C-alpha positions as MATLAB code, in Angstrom:
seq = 'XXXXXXXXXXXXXXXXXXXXXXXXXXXXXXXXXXXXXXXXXXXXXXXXXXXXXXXXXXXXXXXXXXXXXXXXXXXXXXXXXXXXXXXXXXXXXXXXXXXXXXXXXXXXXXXXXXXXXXXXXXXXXXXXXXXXXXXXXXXXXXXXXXXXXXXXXXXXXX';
ca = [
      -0.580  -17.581   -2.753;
      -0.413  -14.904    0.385;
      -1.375  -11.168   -0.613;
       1.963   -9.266   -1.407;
       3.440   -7.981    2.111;
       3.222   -3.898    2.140;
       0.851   -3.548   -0.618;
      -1.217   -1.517    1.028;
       1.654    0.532    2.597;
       1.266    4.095    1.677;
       3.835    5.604   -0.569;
       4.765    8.573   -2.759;
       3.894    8.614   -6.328;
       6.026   11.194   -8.762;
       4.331   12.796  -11.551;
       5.314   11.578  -14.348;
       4.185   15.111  -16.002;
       5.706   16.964  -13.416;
       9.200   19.441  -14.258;
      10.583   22.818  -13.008;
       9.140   24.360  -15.789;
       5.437   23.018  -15.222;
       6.304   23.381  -11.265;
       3.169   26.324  -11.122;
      -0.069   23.894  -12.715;
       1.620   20.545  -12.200;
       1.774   18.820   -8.946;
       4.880   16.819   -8.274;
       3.009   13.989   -6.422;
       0.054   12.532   -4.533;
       0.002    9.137   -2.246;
      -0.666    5.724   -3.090;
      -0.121    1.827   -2.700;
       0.688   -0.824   -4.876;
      -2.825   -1.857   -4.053;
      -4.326    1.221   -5.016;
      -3.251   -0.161   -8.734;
      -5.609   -3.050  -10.329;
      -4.764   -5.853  -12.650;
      -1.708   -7.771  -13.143;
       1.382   -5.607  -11.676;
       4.734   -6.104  -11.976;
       6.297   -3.991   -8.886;
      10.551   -3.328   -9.847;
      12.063   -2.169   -6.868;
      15.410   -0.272   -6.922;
      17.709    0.464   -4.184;
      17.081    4.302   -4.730;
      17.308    6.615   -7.972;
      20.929    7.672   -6.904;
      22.011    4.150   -6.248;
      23.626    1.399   -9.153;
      22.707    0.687  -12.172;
      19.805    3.228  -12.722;
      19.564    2.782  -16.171;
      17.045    0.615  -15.366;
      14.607    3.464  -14.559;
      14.815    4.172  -18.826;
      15.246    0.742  -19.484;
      11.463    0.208  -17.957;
      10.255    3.289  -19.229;
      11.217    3.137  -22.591;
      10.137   -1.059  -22.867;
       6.696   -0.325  -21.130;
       5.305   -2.290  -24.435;
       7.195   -5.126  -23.583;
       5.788   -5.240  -19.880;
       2.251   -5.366  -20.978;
       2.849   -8.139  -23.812;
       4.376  -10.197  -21.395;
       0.551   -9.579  -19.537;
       1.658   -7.095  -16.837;
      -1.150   -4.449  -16.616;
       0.727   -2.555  -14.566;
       4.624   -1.793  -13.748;
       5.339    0.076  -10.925;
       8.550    1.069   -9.763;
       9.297    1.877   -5.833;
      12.766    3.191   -5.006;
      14.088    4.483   -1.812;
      13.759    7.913   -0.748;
      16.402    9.651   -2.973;
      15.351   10.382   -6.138;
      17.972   12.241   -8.289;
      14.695   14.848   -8.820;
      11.258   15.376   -7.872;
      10.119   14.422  -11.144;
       8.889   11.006  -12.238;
      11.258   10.201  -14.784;
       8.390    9.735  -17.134;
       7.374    6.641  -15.484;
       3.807    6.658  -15.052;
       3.574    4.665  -11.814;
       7.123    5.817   -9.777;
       6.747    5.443   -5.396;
       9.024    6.706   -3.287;
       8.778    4.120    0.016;
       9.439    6.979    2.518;
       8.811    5.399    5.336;
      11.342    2.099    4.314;
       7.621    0.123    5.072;
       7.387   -1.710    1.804;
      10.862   -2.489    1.951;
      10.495   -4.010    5.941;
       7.622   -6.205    4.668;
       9.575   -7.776    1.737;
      13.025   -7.694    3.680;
      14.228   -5.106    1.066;
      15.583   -2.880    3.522;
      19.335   -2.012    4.460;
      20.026   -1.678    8.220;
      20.748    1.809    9.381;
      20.268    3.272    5.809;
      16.791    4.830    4.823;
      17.310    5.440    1.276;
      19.030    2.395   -0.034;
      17.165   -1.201   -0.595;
      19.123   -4.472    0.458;
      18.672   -5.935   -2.775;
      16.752   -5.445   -5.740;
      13.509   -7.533   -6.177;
      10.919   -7.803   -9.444;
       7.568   -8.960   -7.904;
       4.664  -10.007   -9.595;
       1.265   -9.593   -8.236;
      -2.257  -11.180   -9.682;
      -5.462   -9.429  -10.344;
      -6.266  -10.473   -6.572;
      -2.935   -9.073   -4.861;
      -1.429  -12.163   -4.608;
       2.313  -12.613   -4.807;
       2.704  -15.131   -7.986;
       6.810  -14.567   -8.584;
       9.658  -12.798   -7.209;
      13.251  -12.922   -7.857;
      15.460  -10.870   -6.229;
      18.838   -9.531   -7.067;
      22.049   -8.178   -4.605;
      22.128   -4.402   -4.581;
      24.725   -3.983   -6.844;
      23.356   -6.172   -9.854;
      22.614   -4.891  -12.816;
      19.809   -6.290  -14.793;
      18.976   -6.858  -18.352;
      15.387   -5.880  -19.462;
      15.152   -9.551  -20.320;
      15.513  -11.056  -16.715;
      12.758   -7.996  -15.816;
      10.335   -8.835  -18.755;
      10.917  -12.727  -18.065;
       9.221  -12.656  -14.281;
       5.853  -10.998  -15.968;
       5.630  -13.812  -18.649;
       6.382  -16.431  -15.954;
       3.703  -15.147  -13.700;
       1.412  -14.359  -16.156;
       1.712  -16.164  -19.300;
      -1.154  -18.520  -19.874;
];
């Protein structure tokens, strides 16, 4: 299968650390792609941490164990560029796509609108960067951890 589009794309990740209170000897962020990560990754993409349905940001974060189970190494979450705060939501691997360029390269992004995503996608990528599943949901959907959980053991049960 073809290398995942935009992997290498540049992005913002949130410290997961990171609050007002630790604002002084934390820092809030540093760069990185989705190739900078190794292993097995399970990218979740969400229209942007203001948008619909953003329980899903503590629905991954508090089911990480079921992610790696289901033989994801990694989960990484990219949103749009409004996040409701400069923190990371306690998600260890959060990018901000800035720039909208991950979103271009996997036709995530919404004309005219540089925060929001077109749709919602769960991609999985192979040790090698390869795209091995996506599925991809409207912008308004709202999905169960189940239908997250089930494109990691699809991709990488066995």
């Amino acid at each position: 299968m073809a290398a995942l589009p935009g992997s290498d794309v540049k992005m913002i990740k949130l410290n997961p650390e990171w609050s007002v209170d630790k604002a002084a000897s934390v820092p809030l962020e540093a760069s990185a792609s989705i190739s900078d990560f190794k292993g097995k990754r399970l990218v979740v993409t969400l229209p942007g941490a203001g948008g619909f349905c953003n329980n899903e940001l503590d629905l991954i974060k508090d089911n990480m164990d079921q992610f790696k189970s289901a033989g994801a190494d990694e989960v990484i979450v990219v949103v749009g560029t409004d996040i409701l705060t400069n923190a990371g939501h306690g998600i260890p691997n959060l990018l901000q796509d800035i720039d909208q360029e991950f979103a271009k390269a996997n036709k995530l992004q919404l004309d005219g609108v540089q925060s929001r995503y077109l749709n919602r996608a769960v991609i999985a990528v192979d040790e090698n960067g390869a795209e091995v599943a996506r599925e991809d949901s409207p912008l308004l959907a709202c999905r169960p951890l189940n239908g997250l959980v089930d494109v990691a053991k699809k991709a990488f049960a066995g």
